[in-house]
Every structure is written in structure tokens, then in C-alpha cells.
PDB file of C-alpha atoms in Angstrom:
ATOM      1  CA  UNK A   1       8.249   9.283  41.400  1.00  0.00           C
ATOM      2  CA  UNK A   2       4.962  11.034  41.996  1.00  0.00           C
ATOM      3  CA  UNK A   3       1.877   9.610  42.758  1.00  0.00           C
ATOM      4  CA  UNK A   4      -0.314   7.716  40.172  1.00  0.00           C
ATOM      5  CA  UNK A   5      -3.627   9.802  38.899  1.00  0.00           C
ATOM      6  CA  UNK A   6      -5.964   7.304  39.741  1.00  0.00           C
ATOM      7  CA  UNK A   7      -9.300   7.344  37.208  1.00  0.00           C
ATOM      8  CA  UNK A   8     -12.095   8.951  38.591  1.00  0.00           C
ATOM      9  CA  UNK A   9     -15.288   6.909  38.395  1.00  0.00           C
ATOM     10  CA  UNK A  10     -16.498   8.428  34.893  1.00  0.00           C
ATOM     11  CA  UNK A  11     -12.978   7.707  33.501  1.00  0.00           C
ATOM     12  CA  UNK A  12     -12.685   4.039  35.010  1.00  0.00           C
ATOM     13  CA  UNK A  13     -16.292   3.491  33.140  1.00  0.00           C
ATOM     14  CA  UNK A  14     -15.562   5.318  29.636  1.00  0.00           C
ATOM     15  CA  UNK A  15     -12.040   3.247  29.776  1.00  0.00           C
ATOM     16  CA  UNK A  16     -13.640   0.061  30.808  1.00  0.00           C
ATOM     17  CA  UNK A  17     -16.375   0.560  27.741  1.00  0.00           C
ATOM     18  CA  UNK A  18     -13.757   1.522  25.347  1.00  0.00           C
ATOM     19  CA  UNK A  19     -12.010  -1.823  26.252  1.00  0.00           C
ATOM     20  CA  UNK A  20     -14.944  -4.036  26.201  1.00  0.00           C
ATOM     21  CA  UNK A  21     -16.288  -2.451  22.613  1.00  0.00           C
ATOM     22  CA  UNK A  22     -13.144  -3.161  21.168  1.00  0.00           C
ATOM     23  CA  UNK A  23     -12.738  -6.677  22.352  1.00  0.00           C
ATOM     24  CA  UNK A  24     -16.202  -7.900  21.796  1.00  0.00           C
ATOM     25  CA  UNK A  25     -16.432  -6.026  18.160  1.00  0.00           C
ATOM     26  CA  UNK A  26     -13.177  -7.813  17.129  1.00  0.00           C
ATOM     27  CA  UNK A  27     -14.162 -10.705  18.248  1.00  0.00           C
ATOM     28  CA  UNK A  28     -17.778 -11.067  16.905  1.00  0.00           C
ATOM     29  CA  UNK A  29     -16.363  -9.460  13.261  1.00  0.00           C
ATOM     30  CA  UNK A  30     -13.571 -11.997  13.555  1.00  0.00           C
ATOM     31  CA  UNK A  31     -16.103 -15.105  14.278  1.00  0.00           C
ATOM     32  CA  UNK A  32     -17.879 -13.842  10.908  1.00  0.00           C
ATOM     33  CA  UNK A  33     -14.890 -13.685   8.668  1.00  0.00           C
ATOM     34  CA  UNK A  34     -14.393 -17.273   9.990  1.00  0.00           C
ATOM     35  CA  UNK A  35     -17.412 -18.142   8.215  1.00  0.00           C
ATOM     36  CA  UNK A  36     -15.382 -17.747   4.619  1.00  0.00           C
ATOM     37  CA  UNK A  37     -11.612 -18.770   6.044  1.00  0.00           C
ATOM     38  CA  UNK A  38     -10.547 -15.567   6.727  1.00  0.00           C
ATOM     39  CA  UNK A  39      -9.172 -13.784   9.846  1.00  0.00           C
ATOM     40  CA  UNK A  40      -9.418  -9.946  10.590  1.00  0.00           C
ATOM     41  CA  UNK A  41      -6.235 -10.084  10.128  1.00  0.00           C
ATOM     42  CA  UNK A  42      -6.372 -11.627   6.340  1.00  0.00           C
ATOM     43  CA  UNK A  43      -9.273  -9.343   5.631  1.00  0.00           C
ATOM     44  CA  UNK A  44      -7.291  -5.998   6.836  1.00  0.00           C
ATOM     45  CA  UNK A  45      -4.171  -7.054   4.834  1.00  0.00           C
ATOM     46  CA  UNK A  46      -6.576  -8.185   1.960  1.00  0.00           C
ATOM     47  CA  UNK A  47      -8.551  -4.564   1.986  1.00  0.00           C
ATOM     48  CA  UNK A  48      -5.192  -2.575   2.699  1.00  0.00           C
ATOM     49  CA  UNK A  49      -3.651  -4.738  -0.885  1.00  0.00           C
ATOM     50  CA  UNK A  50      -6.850  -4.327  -3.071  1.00  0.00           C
ATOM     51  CA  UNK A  51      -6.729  -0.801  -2.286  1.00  0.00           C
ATOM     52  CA  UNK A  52      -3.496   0.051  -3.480  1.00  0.00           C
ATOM     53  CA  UNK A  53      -2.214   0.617  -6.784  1.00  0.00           C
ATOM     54  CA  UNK A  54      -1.396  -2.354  -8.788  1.00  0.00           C
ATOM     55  CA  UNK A  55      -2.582  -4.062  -5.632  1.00  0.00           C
ATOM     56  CA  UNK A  56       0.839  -4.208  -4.256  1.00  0.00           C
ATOM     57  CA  UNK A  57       2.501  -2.429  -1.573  1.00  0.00           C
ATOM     58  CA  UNK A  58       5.820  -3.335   0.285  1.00  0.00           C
ATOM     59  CA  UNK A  59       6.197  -5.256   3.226  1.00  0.00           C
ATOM     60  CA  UNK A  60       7.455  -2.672   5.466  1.00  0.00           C
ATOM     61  CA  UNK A  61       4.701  -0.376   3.862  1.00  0.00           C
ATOM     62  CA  UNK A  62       1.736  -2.893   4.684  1.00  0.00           C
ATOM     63  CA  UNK A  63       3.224  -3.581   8.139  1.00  0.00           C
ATOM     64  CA  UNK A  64       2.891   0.079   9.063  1.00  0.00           C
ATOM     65  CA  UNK A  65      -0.693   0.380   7.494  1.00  0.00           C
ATOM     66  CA  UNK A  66      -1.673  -2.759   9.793  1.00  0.00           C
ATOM     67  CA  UNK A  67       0.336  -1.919  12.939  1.00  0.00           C
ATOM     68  CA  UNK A  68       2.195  -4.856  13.184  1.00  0.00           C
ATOM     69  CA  UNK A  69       5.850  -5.845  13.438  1.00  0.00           C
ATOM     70  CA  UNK A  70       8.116  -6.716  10.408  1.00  0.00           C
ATOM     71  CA  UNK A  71       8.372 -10.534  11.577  1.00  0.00           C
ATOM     72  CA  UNK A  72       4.495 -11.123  12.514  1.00  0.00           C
ATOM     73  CA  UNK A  73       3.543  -9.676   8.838  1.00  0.00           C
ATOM     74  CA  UNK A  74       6.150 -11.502   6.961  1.00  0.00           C
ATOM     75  CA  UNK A  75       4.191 -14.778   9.241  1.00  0.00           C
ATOM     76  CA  UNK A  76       0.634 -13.762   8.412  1.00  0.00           C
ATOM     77  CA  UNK A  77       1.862 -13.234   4.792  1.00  0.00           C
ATOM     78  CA  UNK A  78       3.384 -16.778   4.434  1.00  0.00           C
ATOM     79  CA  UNK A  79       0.050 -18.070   5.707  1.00  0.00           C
ATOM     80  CA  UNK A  80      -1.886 -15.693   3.148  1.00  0.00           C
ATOM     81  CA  UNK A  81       0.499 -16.993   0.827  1.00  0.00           C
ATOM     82  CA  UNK A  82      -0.215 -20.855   1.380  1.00  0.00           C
ATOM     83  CA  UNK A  83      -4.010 -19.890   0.883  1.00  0.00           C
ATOM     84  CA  UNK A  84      -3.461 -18.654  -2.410  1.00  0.00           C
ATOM     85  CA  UNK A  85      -4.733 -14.856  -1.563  1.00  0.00           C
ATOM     86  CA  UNK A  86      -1.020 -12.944  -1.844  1.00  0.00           C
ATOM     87  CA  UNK A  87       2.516 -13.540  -3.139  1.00  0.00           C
ATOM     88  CA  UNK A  88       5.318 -11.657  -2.438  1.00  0.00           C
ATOM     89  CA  UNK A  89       7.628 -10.122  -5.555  1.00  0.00           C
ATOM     90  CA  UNK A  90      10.928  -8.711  -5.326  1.00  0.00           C
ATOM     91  CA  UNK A  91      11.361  -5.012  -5.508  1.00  0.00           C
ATOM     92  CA  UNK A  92      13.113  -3.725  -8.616  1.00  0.00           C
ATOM     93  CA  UNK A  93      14.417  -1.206  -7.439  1.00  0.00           C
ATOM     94  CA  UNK A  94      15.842  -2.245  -3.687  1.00  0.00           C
ATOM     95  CA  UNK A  95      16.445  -5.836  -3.805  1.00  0.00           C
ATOM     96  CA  UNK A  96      15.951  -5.580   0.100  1.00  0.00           C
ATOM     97  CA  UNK A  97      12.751  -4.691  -0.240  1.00  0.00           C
ATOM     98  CA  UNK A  98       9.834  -7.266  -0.840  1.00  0.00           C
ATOM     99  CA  UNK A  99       6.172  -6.319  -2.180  1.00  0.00           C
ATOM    100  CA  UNK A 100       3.211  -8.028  -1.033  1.00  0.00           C
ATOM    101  CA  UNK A 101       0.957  -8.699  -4.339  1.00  0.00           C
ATOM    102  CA  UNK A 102      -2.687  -9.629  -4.021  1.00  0.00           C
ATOM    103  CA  UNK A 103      -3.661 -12.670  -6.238  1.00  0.00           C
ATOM    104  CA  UNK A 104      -6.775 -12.630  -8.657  1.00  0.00           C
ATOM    105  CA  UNK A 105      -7.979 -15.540  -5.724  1.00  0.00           C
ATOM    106  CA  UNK A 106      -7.187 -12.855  -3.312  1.00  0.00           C
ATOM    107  CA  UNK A 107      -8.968  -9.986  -5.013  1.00  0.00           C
ATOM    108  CA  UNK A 108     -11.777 -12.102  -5.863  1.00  0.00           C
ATOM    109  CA  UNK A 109     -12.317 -13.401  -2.004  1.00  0.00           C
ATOM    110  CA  UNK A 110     -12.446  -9.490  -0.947  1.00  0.00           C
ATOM    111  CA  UNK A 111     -14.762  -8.703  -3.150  1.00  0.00           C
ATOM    112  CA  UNK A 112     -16.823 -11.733  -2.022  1.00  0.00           C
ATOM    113  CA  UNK A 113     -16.562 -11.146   1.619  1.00  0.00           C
ATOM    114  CA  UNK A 114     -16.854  -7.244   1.923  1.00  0.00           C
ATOM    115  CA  UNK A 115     -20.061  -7.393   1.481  1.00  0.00           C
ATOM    116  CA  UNK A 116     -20.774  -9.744   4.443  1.00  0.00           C
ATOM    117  CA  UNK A 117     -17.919  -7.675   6.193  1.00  0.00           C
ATOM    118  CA  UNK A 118     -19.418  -4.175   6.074  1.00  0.00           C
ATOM    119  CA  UNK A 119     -23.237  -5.869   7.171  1.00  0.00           C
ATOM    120  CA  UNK A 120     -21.312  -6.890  10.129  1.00  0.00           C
ATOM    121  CA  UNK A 121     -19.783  -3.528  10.781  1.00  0.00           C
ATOM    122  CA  UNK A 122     -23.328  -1.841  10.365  1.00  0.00           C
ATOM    123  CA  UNK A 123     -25.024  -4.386  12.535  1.00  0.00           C
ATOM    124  CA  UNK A 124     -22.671  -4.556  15.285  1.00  0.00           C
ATOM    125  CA  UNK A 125     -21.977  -0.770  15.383  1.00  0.00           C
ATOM    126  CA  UNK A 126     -23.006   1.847  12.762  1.00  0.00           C
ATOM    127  CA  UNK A 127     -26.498   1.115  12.784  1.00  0.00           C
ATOM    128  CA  UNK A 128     -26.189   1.437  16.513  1.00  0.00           C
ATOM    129  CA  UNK A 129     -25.539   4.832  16.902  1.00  0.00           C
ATOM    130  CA  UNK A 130     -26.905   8.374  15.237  1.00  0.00           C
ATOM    131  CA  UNK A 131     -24.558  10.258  12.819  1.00  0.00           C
ATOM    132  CA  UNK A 132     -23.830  13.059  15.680  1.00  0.00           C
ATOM    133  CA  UNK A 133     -22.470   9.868  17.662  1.00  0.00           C
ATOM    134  CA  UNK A 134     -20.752   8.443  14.818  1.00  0.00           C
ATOM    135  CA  UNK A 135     -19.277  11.810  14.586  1.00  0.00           C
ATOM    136  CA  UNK A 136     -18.443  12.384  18.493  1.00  0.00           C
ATOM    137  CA  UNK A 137     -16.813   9.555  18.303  1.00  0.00           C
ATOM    138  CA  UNK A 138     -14.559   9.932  15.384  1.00  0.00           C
ATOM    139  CA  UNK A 139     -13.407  13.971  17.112  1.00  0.00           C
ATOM    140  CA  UNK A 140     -12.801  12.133  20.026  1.00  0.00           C
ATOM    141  CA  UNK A 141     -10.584   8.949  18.813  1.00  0.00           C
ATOM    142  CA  UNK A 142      -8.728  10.945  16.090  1.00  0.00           C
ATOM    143  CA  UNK A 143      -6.274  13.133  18.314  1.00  0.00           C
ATOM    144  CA  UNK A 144      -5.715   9.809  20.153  1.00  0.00           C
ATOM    145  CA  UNK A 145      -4.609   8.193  17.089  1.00  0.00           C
ATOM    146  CA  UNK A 146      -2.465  10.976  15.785  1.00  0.00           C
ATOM    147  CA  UNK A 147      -1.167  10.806  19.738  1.00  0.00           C
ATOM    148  CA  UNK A 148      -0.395   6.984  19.382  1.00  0.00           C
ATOM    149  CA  UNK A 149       1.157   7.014  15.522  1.00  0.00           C
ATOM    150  CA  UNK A 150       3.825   9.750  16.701  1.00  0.00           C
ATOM    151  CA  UNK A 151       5.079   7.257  19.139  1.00  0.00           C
ATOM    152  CA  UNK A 152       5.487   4.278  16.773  1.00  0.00           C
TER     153      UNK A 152
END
């Protein structure tokens, strides 16, 4: 096994910036969805629903959209589900398959809560930066992403 390529000093302090934007953005735009009973979690499973058609998609569908496992969705959903904001519908044509199906309660809290959603997004981070950053940082992150998906 070769050595390990330590970071260099700029690396260690973009990585160590990348890690603490991420954690304190979640957690801040979590704390604020709080404030109407909703998790990030709900809200990205309630966005990824209302934006489909017939605000529906399967389960295995929705748990690739929101990077998470079969078994923690079909958990999050149940919870969704006890709230009132989703139900889940057979598929007619794979009775395997299950569709997650946003309620009218469900599409009415996203259309409530976006609002306050996106004001946290552009306080917290859009409004901090110029469009060339906003830009920078979209051609850096994207080949990382594409990098990441093709390993899934």
C-alpha cells in the first residue's frame, strides 16, 4: 500500500470549510423548517413530490432523488404519512412497486413553507455571495457530483 497524500494546508482549509458550510447550513435551514413541523428531510421529499407529475413518484424513484436507502425512505415516509403530508398507492402496473403520493395537506404545507424556505436559503447563503461566486461554485461542485452519482 503506498503512502497516504496528505492535504496540503490550502486543501486541509477548503475541505475543512466545505465541511463546516454544509453542517452549519443544514443545521440552521433545518432549525427553521422546525418552526412549521417539518424536517429537511420532509421538506426535500415534499419539494421532490410536488414537483413531479401527478405529484407521485415511486419509492425507489424518490429514494434515489433524495440519496437515501430503500428502508430509511420507506421510515421517513411512514412518518410523513402519520402527519397527513403523503400516502403511498400501489403501482398498477408492478404490484412490487409502491408510489409515494403527496396529499392536498401535503401540497398545501409546501406551498406554505417555501416561501420561508427559500428566505432562509438567500439569507444564509445566496445573498452572501456575488453571481461569479455563485457560479464558481456550482463549476466546481458539479463534476464532484457527477463523480459521486456514478458510484451509487
Amino acid at each position: 500500500m503506498s503512502a497516504p497524500r496528505w492535504l496540503s494546508s490550502a486543501e486541509q482549509r477548503a475541505w475543512r470549510t466545505h465541511l463546516a458550510l454544509h453542517k452549519l447550513l443544514m443545521h440552521r435551514l433545518d432549525r427553521e423548517l422546525q418552526e412549521h413541523s417539518l424536517s429537511l428531510n420532509d421538506y426535500e421529499i415534499l419539494v421532490n413530490l410536488s414537483e413531479s407529475p401527478e405529484r407521485r413518484m415511486r419509492m425507489s424513484d424518490l429514494a434515489d432523488a433524495t440519496i437515501q436507502s430503500r428502508s430509511r425512505l420507506s421510515h421517513q415516509i411512514s412518518r410523513m404519512e402519520a402527519k397527513g403530508l403523503v400516502t403511498r398507492e400501489d403501482c398498477w402496473d408492478d404490484r412490487r412497486g409502491t408510489f409515494a403520493v403527496l396529499t392536498d395537506e401535503g401540497w398545501e404545507t409546501i406551498q406554505r413553507v417555501a416561501p420561508h424556505h427559500v428566505g432562509g436559503v438567500r439569507e444564509h447563503f445566496v445573498d452572501l455571495l456575488t453571481d461569479d461566486q455563485l457560479e464558481a461554485i456550482e463549476e466546481a461542485y458539479a463534476p464532484i457530483v457527477e463523480h459521486l452519482k456514478k458510484l451509487r
